[in-house]
mmCIF file of C-alpha atoms and ligand atoms in Angstrom:
data_model
loop_
_atom_site.group_PDB
_atom_site.id
_atom_site.type_symbol
_atom_site.label_atom_id
_atom_site.label_comp_id
_atom_site.label_asym_id
_atom_site.label_seq_id
_atom_site.Cartn_x
_atom_site.Cartn_y
_atom_site.Cartn_z
ATOM 1 C CA MET A 1 -2.453 -16.275 -8.892
ATOM 2 C CA ALA A 2 -2.950 -13.292 -11.201
ATOM 3 C CA VAL A 3 -2.912 -9.525 -11.314
ATOM 4 C CA LEU A 4 -6.081 -7.783 -12.482
ATOM 5 C CA VAL A 5 -5.320 -4.763 -14.679
ATOM 6 C CA THR A 6 -8.413 -2.589 -15.001
ATOM 7 C CA GLY A 7 -8.224 -0.296 -18.038
ATOM 8 C CA GLY A 8 -5.480 -2.557 -19.348
ATOM 9 C CA ALA A 9 -6.370 -1.957 -23.007
ATOM 10 C CA GLY A 10 -5.557 1.747 -22.598
ATOM 11 C CA TYR A 11 -2.310 3.634 -23.065
ATOM 12 C CA ILE A 12 -0.589 3.164 -19.708
ATOM 13 C CA GLY A 13 -2.399 -0.087 -18.866
ATOM 14 C CA SER A 14 -1.232 -1.846 -22.035
ATOM 15 C CA HIS A 15 2.409 -0.950 -21.371
ATOM 16 C CA THR A 16 2.020 -2.046 -17.775
ATOM 17 C CA ALA A 17 0.464 -5.369 -18.805
ATOM 18 C CA VAL A 18 3.635 -6.059 -20.809
ATOM 19 C CA ALA A 19 5.908 -5.093 -17.887
ATOM 20 C CA LEU A 20 3.874 -7.269 -15.496
ATOM 21 C CA HIS A 21 4.151 -10.242 -17.840
ATOM 22 C CA GLU A 22 7.915 -9.670 -18.024
ATOM 23 C CA SER A 23 8.009 -9.699 -14.213
ATOM 24 C CA GLY A 24 6.620 -13.246 -14.295
ATOM 25 C CA ARG A 25 3.025 -12.440 -13.392
ATOM 26 C CA ARG A 26 -0.146 -13.815 -14.941
ATOM 27 C CA VAL A 27 -2.185 -10.854 -16.173
ATOM 28 C CA VAL A 28 -5.954 -10.451 -16.510
ATOM 29 C CA ILE A 29 -7.040 -7.327 -18.409
ATOM 30 C CA LEU A 30 -10.506 -5.890 -17.779
ATOM 31 C CA ASP A 31 -11.674 -3.006 -19.970
ATOM 32 C CA ASN A 32 -14.940 -1.768 -21.443
ATOM 33 C CA LEU A 33 -13.101 -0.433 -24.525
ATOM 34 C CA SER A 34 -14.709 2.990 -24.064
ATOM 35 C CA ASN A 35 -11.372 4.659 -24.860
ATOM 36 C CA SER A 36 -9.414 1.794 -26.387
ATOM 37 C CA CYS A 37 -9.850 -1.110 -28.771
ATOM 38 C CA ARG A 38 -9.531 -4.863 -29.079
ATOM 39 C CA GLU A 39 -6.514 -4.406 -31.411
ATOM 40 C CA ALA A 40 -4.585 -2.995 -28.440
ATOM 41 C CA VAL A 41 -5.246 -6.196 -26.496
ATOM 42 C CA ASP A 42 -4.166 -8.252 -29.526
ATOM 43 C CA ALA A 43 -0.922 -6.251 -29.697
ATOM 44 C CA VAL A 44 -0.246 -6.828 -25.985
ATOM 45 C CA ARG A 45 -0.825 -10.543 -26.502
ATOM 46 C CA ALA A 46 1.530 -10.531 -29.506
ATOM 47 C CA LEU A 47 4.205 -8.931 -27.309
ATOM 48 C CA THR A 48 3.635 -11.295 -24.384
ATOM 49 C CA THR A 49 1.500 -14.428 -24.619
ATOM 50 C CA PRO A 50 -1.583 -15.311 -26.679
ATOM 51 C CA ASP A 51 -3.092 -16.652 -23.439
ATOM 52 C CA MET A 52 -3.321 -13.317 -21.641
ATOM 53 C CA ALA A 53 -6.895 -13.109 -20.355
ATOM 54 C CA PHE A 54 -9.128 -10.261 -21.481
ATOM 55 C CA VAL A 55 -12.548 -9.537 -19.986
ATOM 56 C CA GLU A 56 -14.686 -6.945 -21.749
ATOM 57 C CA ALA A 57 -16.752 -5.436 -18.939
ATOM 58 C CA ASP A 58 -17.603 -2.175 -17.241
ATOM 59 C CA MET A 59 -16.043 -1.572 -13.833
ATOM 60 C CA ARG A 60 -19.414 -0.410 -12.513
ATOM 61 C CA ASP A 61 -20.951 -3.817 -13.283
ATOM 62 C CA HIS A 62 -20.614 -5.371 -9.808
ATOM 63 C CA ARG A 63 -21.650 -8.831 -10.969
ATOM 64 C CA ALA A 64 -19.012 -8.835 -13.726
ATOM 65 C CA LEU A 65 -16.347 -7.850 -11.170
ATOM 66 C CA ASP A 66 -17.439 -10.666 -8.847
ATOM 67 C CA VAL A 67 -17.137 -13.168 -11.695
ATOM 68 C CA VAL A 68 -13.615 -11.983 -12.471
ATOM 69 C CA PHE A 69 -12.531 -12.381 -8.841
ATOM 70 C CA GLU A 70 -14.259 -15.767 -8.604
ATOM 71 C CA THR A 71 -12.757 -17.218 -11.784
ATOM 72 C CA HIS A 72 -9.235 -15.823 -12.143
ATOM 73 C CA ASP A 73 -7.466 -16.280 -8.771
ATOM 74 C CA ILE A 74 -6.725 -12.572 -8.490
ATOM 75 C CA ASP A 75 -4.380 -11.609 -5.656
ATOM 76 C CA GLU A 76 -3.377 -8.085 -6.710
ATOM 77 C CA VAL A 77 -4.921 -5.271 -8.722
ATOM 78 C CA ILE A 78 -3.792 -2.224 -10.680
ATOM 79 C CA HIS A 79 -6.662 0.179 -11.282
ATOM 80 C CA PHE A 80 -6.236 2.322 -14.408
ATOM 81 C CA ALA A 81 -9.834 2.353 -15.673
ATOM 82 C CA ALA A 82 -11.114 5.926 -15.687
ATOM 83 C CA SER A 83 -12.157 8.777 -17.947
ATOM 84 C CA LYS A 84 -9.265 11.233 -18.238
ATOM 85 C CA ALA A 85 -10.033 14.255 -20.443
ATOM 86 C CA VAL A 86 -9.924 17.406 -18.338
ATOM 87 C CA GLY A 87 -11.985 19.551 -20.744
ATOM 88 C CA GLU A 88 -14.672 16.894 -21.108
ATOM 89 C CA SER A 89 -14.846 16.571 -17.324
ATOM 90 C CA VAL A 90 -15.801 20.251 -17.085
ATOM 91 C CA GLU A 91 -18.655 19.686 -19.577
ATOM 92 C CA LYS A 92 -19.818 16.352 -18.128
ATOM 93 C CA PRO A 93 -18.838 16.370 -14.453
ATOM 94 C CA LEU A 94 -21.493 13.855 -13.399
ATOM 95 C CA ASP A 95 -20.287 11.335 -15.982
ATOM 96 C CA TYR A 96 -16.770 11.722 -14.591
ATOM 97 C CA TYR A 97 -17.823 11.330 -10.958
ATOM 98 C CA ASP A 98 -19.994 8.373 -11.921
ATOM 99 C CA ASN A 99 -17.302 6.559 -13.890
ATOM 100 C CA ASN A 100 -14.198 7.377 -11.890
ATOM 101 C CA LEU A 101 -15.657 7.191 -8.405
ATOM 102 C CA GLY A 102 -18.150 4.407 -9.202
ATOM 103 C CA SER A 103 -15.353 2.258 -10.615
ATOM 104 C CA THR A 104 -13.068 2.854 -7.653
ATOM 105 C CA ILE A 105 -15.728 2.212 -5.012
ATOM 106 C CA GLY A 106 -17.009 -0.939 -6.755
ATOM 107 C CA LEU A 107 -13.484 -2.271 -7.121
ATOM 108 C CA ALA A 108 -12.574 -1.628 -3.477
ATOM 109 C CA GLN A 109 -15.804 -3.347 -2.352
ATOM 110 C CA ALA A 110 -15.105 -6.352 -4.564
ATOM 111 C CA MET A 111 -11.513 -6.593 -3.310
ATOM 112 C CA VAL A 112 -12.617 -6.481 0.324
ATOM 113 C CA SER A 113 -15.371 -9.039 -0.179
ATOM 114 C CA HIS A 114 -13.054 -11.405 -2.089
ATOM 115 C CA GLY A 115 -10.187 -10.994 0.391
ATOM 116 C CA VAL A 116 -7.811 -9.386 -2.130
ATOM 117 C CA GLY A 117 -5.586 -6.931 -0.311
ATOM 118 C CA ARG A 118 -3.045 -5.321 -2.673
ATOM 119 C CA LEU A 119 -4.029 -2.365 -4.869
ATOM 120 C CA VAL A 120 -2.089 0.115 -6.985
ATOM 121 C CA PHE A 121 -4.150 3.127 -8.062
ATOM 122 C CA SER A 122 -3.568 5.526 -11.001
ATOM 123 C CA SER A 123 -3.545 8.984 -9.519
ATOM 124 C CA SER A 124 -2.116 12.110 -11.077
ATOM 125 C CA CYS A 125 0.054 15.116 -10.322
ATOM 126 C CA THR A 126 -3.066 17.087 -11.198
ATOM 127 C CA VAL A 127 -4.102 16.606 -7.530
ATOM 128 C CA TYR A 128 -1.448 19.235 -6.629
ATOM 129 C CA GLY A 129 -2.781 22.019 -8.889
ATOM 130 C CA GLN A 130 -0.042 24.684 -9.124
ATOM 131 C CA PRO A 131 2.251 23.902 -6.184
ATOM 132 C CA ASP A 132 4.039 26.712 -4.362
ATOM 133 C CA VAL A 133 7.234 24.705 -4.044
ATOM 134 C CA ILE A 134 8.818 22.862 -6.990
ATOM 135 C CA PRO A 135 9.942 20.105 -7.259
ATOM 136 C CA VAL A 136 6.764 18.894 -5.630
ATOM 137 C CA THR A 137 6.868 16.240 -2.891
ATOM 138 C CA GLU A 138 4.034 13.995 -1.760
ATOM 139 C CA ALA A 139 3.668 16.170 1.347
ATOM 140 C CA ALA A 140 2.637 19.225 -0.711
ATOM 141 C CA PRO A 141 -0.925 20.487 -0.241
ATOM 142 C CA THR A 142 -3.433 19.270 -2.812
ATOM 143 C CA GLY A 143 -5.357 21.698 -5.009
ATOM 144 C CA ALA A 144 -7.351 19.817 -7.630
ATOM 145 C CA GLN A 145 -8.797 22.301 -10.129
ATOM 146 C CA SER A 146 -11.122 20.370 -12.455
ATOM 147 C CA PRO A 147 -13.806 17.713 -12.022
ATOM 148 C CA TYR A 148 -11.329 15.157 -13.425
ATOM 149 C CA ALA A 149 -8.671 16.195 -10.909
ATOM 150 C CA ARG A 150 -11.233 16.049 -8.105
ATOM 151 C CA THR A 151 -12.157 12.480 -9.075
ATOM 152 C CA LYS A 152 -8.512 11.549 -8.530
ATOM 153 C CA TYR A 153 -8.325 13.453 -5.245
ATOM 154 C CA MET A 154 -11.596 11.907 -4.013
ATOM 155 C CA SER A 155 -10.563 8.418 -5.123
ATOM 156 C CA GLU A 156 -7.404 8.825 -3.060
ATOM 157 C CA GLN A 157 -9.495 9.767 -0.010
ATOM 158 C CA ILE A 158 -11.926 6.888 -0.565
ATOM 159 C CA LEU A 159 -9.058 4.411 -0.775
ATOM 160 C CA ARG A 160 -7.379 5.872 2.327
ATOM 161 C CA ASP A 161 -10.597 5.343 4.293
ATOM 162 C CA ALA A 162 -11.069 1.831 2.871
ATOM 163 C CA CYS A 163 -7.481 0.887 3.793
ATOM 164 C CA GLU A 164 -8.014 2.219 7.316
ATOM 165 C CA ALA A 165 -11.161 0.136 7.778
ATOM 166 C CA SER A 166 -10.154 -3.134 6.083
ATOM 167 C CA ALA A 167 -7.247 -5.384 5.174
ATOM 168 C CA LEU A 168 -6.755 -3.424 1.930
ATOM 169 C CA ASP A 169 -3.294 -1.920 1.311
ATOM 170 C CA ALA A 170 -2.780 0.569 -1.509
ATOM 171 C CA ILE A 171 -0.185 2.654 -3.285
ATOM 172 C CA LEU A 172 -1.516 5.776 -4.969
ATOM 173 C CA LEU A 173 0.805 6.544 -7.875
ATOM 174 C CA ARG A 174 0.756 10.214 -8.856
ATOM 175 C CA TYR A 175 1.935 10.242 -12.451
ATOM 176 C CA PHE A 176 3.442 13.285 -14.047
ATOM 177 C CA ASN A 177 3.179 13.499 -17.902
ATOM 178 C CA PRO A 178 3.460 10.065 -19.559
ATOM 179 C CA VAL A 179 4.708 10.042 -23.155
ATOM 180 C CA GLY A 180 6.522 7.627 -25.456
ATOM 181 C CA ALA A 181 5.680 4.100 -26.512
ATOM 182 C CA HIS A 182 6.991 0.566 -26.219
ATOM 183 C CA PRO A 183 10.350 0.292 -28.066
ATOM 184 C CA SER A 184 8.852 -2.425 -30.306
ATOM 185 C CA ALA A 185 6.397 0.221 -31.618
ATOM 186 C CA MET A 186 3.666 -2.427 -31.313
ATOM 187 C CA ILE A 187 1.727 -0.478 -28.676
ATOM 188 C CA GLY A 188 1.454 3.250 -28.046
ATOM 189 C CA GLU A 189 -0.920 6.103 -27.372
ATOM 190 C CA ASP A 190 -3.950 6.169 -29.683
ATOM 191 C CA PRO A 191 -6.206 9.054 -28.680
ATOM 192 C CA TYR A 192 -9.693 9.276 -30.148
ATOM 193 C CA GLY A 193 -10.314 12.563 -32.006
ATOM 194 C CA VAL A 194 -7.977 15.548 -31.830
ATOM 195 C CA PRO A 195 -5.469 14.998 -29.011
ATOM 196 C CA ASP A 196 -5.620 17.273 -25.956
ATOM 197 C CA ASN A 197 -2.093 16.475 -24.830
ATOM 198 C CA LEU A 198 1.098 17.982 -26.188
ATOM 199 C CA VAL A 199 3.138 15.040 -27.454
ATOM 200 C CA PRO A 200 0.305 13.168 -29.239
ATOM 201 C CA PHE A 201 -0.623 16.472 -30.920
ATOM 202 C CA VAL A 202 2.993 17.129 -31.990
ATOM 203 C CA MET A 203 3.265 13.603 -33.394
ATOM 204 C CA GLN A 204 0.039 13.902 -35.376
ATOM 205 C CA VAL A 205 1.401 17.122 -36.899
ATOM 206 C CA ALA A 206 4.651 15.320 -37.733
ATOM 207 C CA VAL A 207 2.810 12.459 -39.410
ATOM 208 C CA GLY A 208 0.635 14.850 -41.426
ATOM 209 C CA ARG A 209 -2.725 14.323 -39.705
ATOM 210 C CA LEU A 210 -2.747 17.878 -38.328
ATOM 211 C CA ASP A 211 -1.338 21.123 -39.809
ATOM 212 C CA LYS A 212 0.559 22.716 -36.976
ATOM 213 C CA LEU A 213 0.829 22.810 -33.233
ATOM 214 C CA GLN A 214 -0.569 25.685 -31.242
ATOM 215 C CA VAL A 215 1.721 26.495 -28.321
ATOM 216 C CA PHE A 216 -0.519 27.699 -25.522
ATOM 217 C CA GLY A 217 1.157 30.741 -23.992
ATOM 218 C CA SER A 218 4.672 32.189 -24.166
ATOM 219 C CA ASP A 219 4.326 34.678 -21.325
ATOM 220 C CA TYR A 220 4.798 32.326 -18.376
ATOM 221 C CA ASP A 221 7.466 33.054 -15.783
ATOM 222 C CA THR A 222 9.749 30.291 -17.124
ATOM 223 C CA PRO A 223 13.112 30.465 -18.958
ATOM 224 C CA ASP A 224 11.569 30.553 -22.473
ATOM 225 C CA GLY A 225 8.092 31.726 -21.458
ATOM 226 C CA THR A 226 6.339 28.414 -22.199
ATOM 227 C CA ALA A 227 4.903 26.117 -19.545
ATOM 228 C CA VAL A 228 7.060 23.440 -17.911
ATOM 229 C CA ARG A 229 6.124 19.814 -17.163
ATOM 230 C CA ASP A 230 7.822 16.589 -16.067
ATOM 231 C CA TYR A 231 7.511 14.211 -19.044
ATOM 232 C CA ILE A 232 8.078 10.548 -18.209
ATOM 233 C CA HIS A 233 8.549 7.556 -20.529
ATOM 234 C CA VAL A 234 5.512 5.276 -20.363
ATOM 235 C CA VAL A 235 7.767 2.212 -20.008
ATOM 236 C CA ASP A 236 9.457 3.775 -16.950
ATOM 237 C CA LEU A 237 5.972 4.415 -15.604
ATOM 238 C CA ALA A 238 4.944 0.817 -16.316
ATOM 239 C CA GLU A 239 8.006 -0.455 -14.455
ATOM 240 C CA GLY A 240 7.059 1.765 -11.512
ATOM 241 C CA HIS A 241 3.819 -0.220 -11.200
ATOM 242 C CA VAL A 242 5.704 -3.501 -11.015
ATOM 243 C CA CYS A 243 7.897 -2.029 -8.247
ATOM 244 C CA ALA A 244 4.779 -0.834 -6.408
ATOM 245 C CA LEU A 245 3.189 -4.303 -6.490
ATOM 246 C CA ASP A 246 6.478 -5.802 -5.329
ATOM 247 C CA ALA A 247 6.555 -3.375 -2.394
ATOM 248 C CA LEU A 248 3.001 -4.353 -1.368
ATOM 249 C CA ALA A 249 3.868 -8.037 -1.704
ATOM 250 C CA ALA A 250 6.908 -7.430 0.515
ATOM 251 C CA GLY A 251 4.613 -6.107 3.236
ATOM 252 C CA LEU A 252 4.192 -2.364 2.713
ATOM 253 C CA GLY A 253 0.868 -1.728 4.455
ATOM 254 C CA GLY A 254 -1.592 1.141 4.653
ATOM 255 C CA CYS A 255 -2.197 3.665 1.896
ATOM 256 C CA THR A 256 0.762 5.560 0.484
ATOM 257 C CA ALA A 257 0.945 8.280 -2.198
ATOM 258 C CA VAL A 258 4.069 8.216 -4.384
ATOM 259 C CA ASN A 259 5.134 10.533 -7.220
ATOM 260 C CA LEU A 260 6.255 8.913 -10.472
ATOM 261 C CA GLY A 261 8.202 11.503 -12.441
ATOM 262 C CA THR A 262 11.758 12.073 -13.637
ATOM 263 C CA GLY A 263 12.495 15.152 -11.536
ATOM 264 C CA MET A 264 13.272 17.149 -14.715
ATOM 265 C CA GLY A 265 11.109 19.989 -16.040
ATOM 266 C CA ARG A 266 10.872 20.613 -19.804
ATOM 267 C CA SER A 267 9.219 23.558 -21.510
ATOM 268 C CA VAL A 268 6.774 23.190 -24.407
ATOM 269 C CA LEU A 269 9.361 24.627 -26.817
ATOM 270 C CA GLU A 270 12.031 22.220 -25.550
ATOM 271 C CA VAL A 271 9.668 19.311 -26.251
ATOM 272 C CA VAL A 272 8.853 20.659 -29.722
ATOM 273 C CA ALA A 273 12.576 21.003 -30.507
ATOM 274 C CA ALA A 274 13.340 17.485 -29.246
ATOM 275 C CA ALA A 275 10.418 16.137 -31.297
ATOM 276 C CA GLY A 276 11.884 17.811 -34.404
ATOM 277 C CA GLU A 277 15.158 15.969 -33.722
ATOM 278 C CA ALA A 278 13.361 12.637 -33.356
ATOM 279 C CA VAL A 279 11.299 13.153 -36.503
ATOM 280 C CA GLY A 280 14.197 14.512 -38.564
ATOM 281 C CA ARG A 281 12.545 17.832 -39.456
ATOM 282 C CA PRO A 282 11.127 20.739 -37.495
ATOM 283 C CA VAL A 283 7.543 20.450 -36.274
ATOM 284 C CA PRO A 284 5.571 23.538 -37.380
ATOM 285 C CA TYR A 285 3.988 25.579 -34.595
ATOM 286 C CA GLU A 286 2.503 28.950 -33.767
ATOM 287 C CA ILE A 287 2.291 30.686 -30.421
ATOM 288 C CA VAL A 288 -1.243 31.437 -29.255
ATOM 289 C CA GLY A 289 -2.812 32.481 -25.940
ATOM 290 C CA ARG A 290 -2.746 30.434 -22.754
ATOM 291 C CA ARG A 291 -5.096 27.461 -22.398
ATOM 292 C CA SER A 292 -7.653 28.044 -19.684
ATOM 293 C CA GLY A 293 -6.919 26.033 -16.539
ATOM 294 C CA ASP A 294 -3.248 25.389 -17.358
ATOM 295 C CA ILE A 295 -0.676 25.720 -14.627
ATOM 296 C CA GLU A 296 2.675 27.384 -15.196
ATOM 297 C CA GLN A 297 5.126 24.769 -14.090
ATOM 298 C CA ILE A 298 5.462 21.542 -12.166
ATOM 299 C CA TRP A 299 7.936 18.749 -11.865
ATOM 300 C CA ALA A 300 8.322 15.906 -9.407
ATOM 301 C CA ASP A 301 10.573 15.271 -6.518
ATOM 302 C CA PRO A 302 10.891 11.537 -7.271
ATOM 303 C CA SER A 303 13.086 10.677 -4.285
ATOM 304 C CA TYR A 304 10.349 8.962 -2.275
ATOM 305 C CA ALA A 305 9.746 6.489 -5.140
ATOM 306 C CA ALA A 306 13.459 5.675 -5.134
ATOM 307 C CA GLU A 307 13.522 5.211 -1.355
ATOM 308 C CA LEU A 308 10.247 3.306 -0.961
ATOM 309 C CA LEU A 309 9.975 1.356 -4.212
ATOM 310 C CA GLY A 310 13.581 1.233 -5.406
ATOM 311 C CA TRP A 311 12.371 2.831 -8.650
ATOM 312 C CA ARG A 312 13.694 5.685 -10.687
ATOM 313 C CA ALA A 313 13.119 6.729 -14.304
ATOM 314 C CA SER A 314 15.950 5.764 -16.638
ATOM 315 C CA ARG A 315 14.779 7.034 -20.035
ATOM 316 C CA ASP A 316 15.301 10.641 -21.170
ATOM 317 C CA ILE A 317 13.269 13.016 -23.313
ATOM 318 C CA ASP A 318 15.025 11.872 -26.510
ATOM 319 C CA ASP A 319 14.114 8.234 -25.748
ATOM 320 C CA MET A 320 10.511 9.299 -25.132
ATOM 321 C CA LEU A 321 10.168 11.198 -28.404
ATOM 322 C CA ARG A 322 12.051 8.609 -30.485
ATOM 323 C CA ASP A 323 9.782 5.819 -29.245
ATOM 324 C CA HIS A 324 6.617 7.904 -29.561
ATOM 325 C CA TRP A 325 7.600 8.832 -33.126
ATOM 326 C CA ASN A 326 8.382 5.204 -34.062
ATOM 327 C CA TRP A 327 4.914 4.221 -32.865
ATOM 328 C CA GLN A 328 3.230 7.132 -34.673
ATOM 329 C CA ARG A 329 5.069 6.742 -37.976
ATOM 330 C CA THR A 330 4.383 2.994 -38.102
ATOM 331 C CA HIS A 331 0.740 3.515 -37.013
ATOM 332 C CA PRO A 332 -0.249 6.872 -38.532
ATOM 333 C CA ASN A 333 -3.895 6.167 -37.720
ATOM 334 C CA GLY A 334 -3.300 4.303 -34.481
ATOM 335 C CA PHE A 335 -4.097 0.632 -33.899
ATOM 336 C CA ARG A 336 -6.564 0.464 -36.776
ATOM 337 C CA GLY A 337 -4.372 1.649 -39.593
HETATM 338 P P1 NAD B 1 -6.704 5.461 -21.360
HETATM 339 O O1 NAD B 1 -7.993 6.145 -21.634
HETATM 340 O O2 NAD B 1 -5.825 5.145 -22.517
HETATM 341 O O3 NAD B 1 -6.950 4.128 -20.512
HETATM 342 C C1 NAD B 1 -8.031 3.992 -19.618
HETATM 343 C C2 NAD B 1 -8.751 2.701 -19.986
HETATM 344 O O4 NAD B 1 -9.829 2.515 -19.089
HETATM 345 C C3 NAD B 1 -9.342 2.720 -21.399
HETATM 346 O O5 NAD B 1 -8.920 1.562 -22.086
HETATM 347 C C4 NAD B 1 -10.849 2.720 -21.171
HETATM 348 O O6 NAD B 1 -11.538 2.019 -22.196
HETATM 349 C C5 NAD B 1 -10.944 2.039 -19.809
HETATM 350 N N1 NAD B 1 -12.136 2.400 -19.031
HETATM 351 C C6 NAD B 1 -12.606 3.625 -18.731
HETATM 352 N N2 NAD B 1 -13.711 3.523 -17.979
HETATM 353 C C7 NAD B 1 -13.936 2.202 -17.782
HETATM 354 C C8 NAD B 1 -14.932 1.448 -17.082
HETATM 355 N N3 NAD B 1 -15.950 2.058 -16.448
HETATM 356 N N4 NAD B 1 -14.834 0.112 -17.087
HETATM 357 C C9 NAD B 1 -13.853 -0.524 -17.753
HETATM 358 N N5 NAD B 1 -12.892 0.121 -18.427
HETATM 359 C C10 NAD B 1 -12.929 1.482 -18.439
HETATM 360 O O7 NAD B 1 -5.913 6.375 -20.314
HETATM 361 P P2 NAD B 1 -4.420 6.264 -19.797
HETATM 362 O O8 NAD B 1 -3.683 7.455 -20.282
HETATM 363 O O9 NAD B 1 -3.866 4.917 -20.035
HETATM 364 O O10 NAD B 1 -4.661 6.489 -18.238
HETATM 365 C C11 NAD B 1 -4.766 5.411 -17.336
HETATM 366 C C12 NAD B 1 -5.010 5.948 -15.943
HETATM 367 O O11 NAD B 1 -3.965 6.840 -15.581
HETATM 368 C C13 NAD B 1 -6.305 6.758 -15.801
HETATM 369 O O12 NAD B 1 -6.851 6.470 -14.533
HETATM 370 C C14 NAD B 1 -5.834 8.180 -15.883
HETATM 371 O O13 NAD B 1 -6.720 9.046 -15.213
HETATM 372 C C15 NAD B 1 -4.500 8.090 -15.175
HETATM 373 N N6 NAD B 1 -3.563 9.142 -15.549
HETATM 374 C C16 NAD B 1 -3.247 9.323 -16.869
HETATM 375 C C17 NAD B 1 -2.353 10.330 -17.216
HETATM 376 C C18 NAD B 1 -2.007 10.570 -18.668
HETATM 377 O O14 NAD B 1 -1.476 11.633 -18.988
HETATM 378 N N7 NAD B 1 -2.246 9.640 -19.600
HETATM 379 C C19 NAD B 1 -1.781 11.133 -16.232
HETATM 380 C C20 NAD B 1 -2.116 10.911 -14.901
HETATM 381 C C21 NAD B 1 -3.011 9.896 -14.563
HETATM 382 C C1 UD1 B 2 -3.068 17.681 -18.717
HETATM 383 C C2 UD1 B 2 -4.191 17.841 -17.735
HETATM 384 C C3 UD1 B 2 -3.857 17.120 -16.448
HETATM 385 C C4 UD1 B 2 -3.522 15.664 -16.726
HETATM 386 C C5 UD1 B 2 -2.373 15.645 -17.730
HETATM 387 C C6 UD1 B 2 -1.977 14.272 -18.107
HETATM 388 C C7 UD1 B 2 -5.167 20.033 -18.285
HETATM 389 C C8 UD1 B 2 -5.431 21.419 -17.798
HETATM 390 N N1 UD1 B 2 -4.429 19.244 -17.470
HETATM 391 O O1 UD1 B 2 -1.951 18.229 -18.130
HETATM 392 O O2 UD1 B 2 -4.946 17.168 -15.564
HETATM 393 O O3 UD1 B 2 -3.143 14.998 -15.548
HETATM 394 O O4 UD1 B 2 -2.802 16.330 -18.916
HETATM 395 O O5 UD1 B 2 -3.023 13.654 -18.809
HETATM 396 O O6 UD1 B 2 -5.620 19.638 -19.342
HETATM 397 N N2 UD1 B 2 0.195 22.315 -24.930
HETATM 398 C C9 UD1 B 2 0.318 23.145 -26.024
HETATM 399 N N3 UD1 B 2 -0.374 22.809 -27.155
HETATM 400 C C10 UD1 B 2 -1.172 21.702 -27.242
HETATM 401 C C11 UD1 B 2 -1.284 20.859 -26.110
HETATM 402 C C12 UD1 B 2 -0.590 21.196 -24.952
HETATM 403 O O7 UD1 B 2 1.023 24.150 -25.983
HETATM 404 O O8 UD1 B 2 -1.790 21.470 -28.291
HETATM 405 C C13 UD1 B 2 0.941 22.653 -23.699
HETATM 406 C C14 UD1 B 2 0.035 22.858 -22.508
HETATM 407 O O9 UD1 B 2 -0.413 24.185 -22.457
HETATM 408 C C15 UD1 B 2 0.951 22.465 -21.350
HETATM 409 C C16 UD1 B 2 1.891 21.413 -21.975
HETATM 410 O O10 UD1 B 2 1.780 21.572 -23.385
HETATM 411 O O11 UD1 B 2 1.724 23.562 -20.991
HETATM 412 C C17 UD1 B 2 1.495 19.996 -21.616
HETATM 413 O O12 UD1 B 2 0.104 19.855 -21.910
HETATM 414 P P1 UD1 B 2 -0.658 18.450 -21.755
HETATM 415 O O13 UD1 B 2 0.071 17.403 -22.496
HETATM 416 O O14 UD1 B 2 -2.086 18.705 -22.111
HETATM 417 O O15 UD1 B 2 -0.517 18.095 -20.211
HETATM 418 P P2 UD1 B 2 -0.859 18.969 -18.897
HETATM 419 O O16 UD1 B 2 -1.375 20.311 -19.217
HETATM 420 O O17 UD1 B 2 0.339 18.911 -18.023
#
């Protein structure tokens, strides 16, 4: 039997494919390479096995999905494939609803019709918006504030309904802010164009691709005035997916949302300082105005993941930035250079 990893050529999917292989599973990656490349799949194979299956297909191609289920003995699925840029989702909301909801609905239909019952879904802490109570638990009200965030919220609802009406069981993993790279530095985050996210931007400044970081806002109600997030090592996140599949295989039924975070909040300036330590010199930055749509602060209460999945993050911010830097300095232009 095998686990289907949709979006497995991407940042989190590639790290998870490695962790799944290490757990003894046979992995089938499906990706349309819209935000990733074949070299990422090659690097995953180099880290694991040259036999790892890769299917280049679009999740919305129902026939292609049927063929994958018919030919690969799939008995569990992790669904990463989605578009994820918040700003772009505001400009092209219909593309985001089409891709993210179309993919999720088509996958759930294919799983039900092929009798595959175990699904782990990539959700996001963005479904909470700015919570009133921090650390945020899974019971907090949701408040998605962008088309991208709403695709995650709606996907969660769609999967809840599908689980209620069928033999499907799902875990909805709400990730906080994934950063870092595999310690081998063979795979890592490779954003197309100028990065939107903090750590990839900082690393591209450090490697000389960009001049300096703009810190968005220093007038937040936080200890140093900059916004606070819960950064989590991508390998910890990957291991969380293995624990989630194990929990489903052990009989966890229904549809359950689980936070994957460290439980520690870090400000933008703390991350910039830690990045300077990892790189060996300060990362230049300037303070500018707030970024529209940003929330002030959020970090996870990760205790439910510990209780339900037996998972907790073990890598700290220095591990995250060291590994991210090792990836960036050895691949200044990403997978292709
Ligand atoms: P990514 O863009 O690196 O990976 C997503 C992969 O999905 C890409 O390889 C892309 O080519 C593929 N894809 C997109 N649409 C597809 C389609 N229709 N058919 C087939 N493949 C398709 O992103 P990532 O950071 O690895 O994120 C993975 C998942 O985690 C996404 O669902 C994302 O929304 C979610 N998530 C990411 C973060 C984050 O900060 N990176 C945070 C919370 C949630
Ligand atoms: C963003 C998304 C969120 C998504 C998450 C993970 C927005 C509004 N939210 O969250 O939906 O789930 O990514 O993919 O885009 N920062 C700077 N300078 C930069 C870049 C970022 O100061 O050049 C700051 C931001 O203002 C924020 C922090 O760094 O305070 C983290 O930003 P980012 O990495 O983009 O993640 P989020 O804003 O948490």
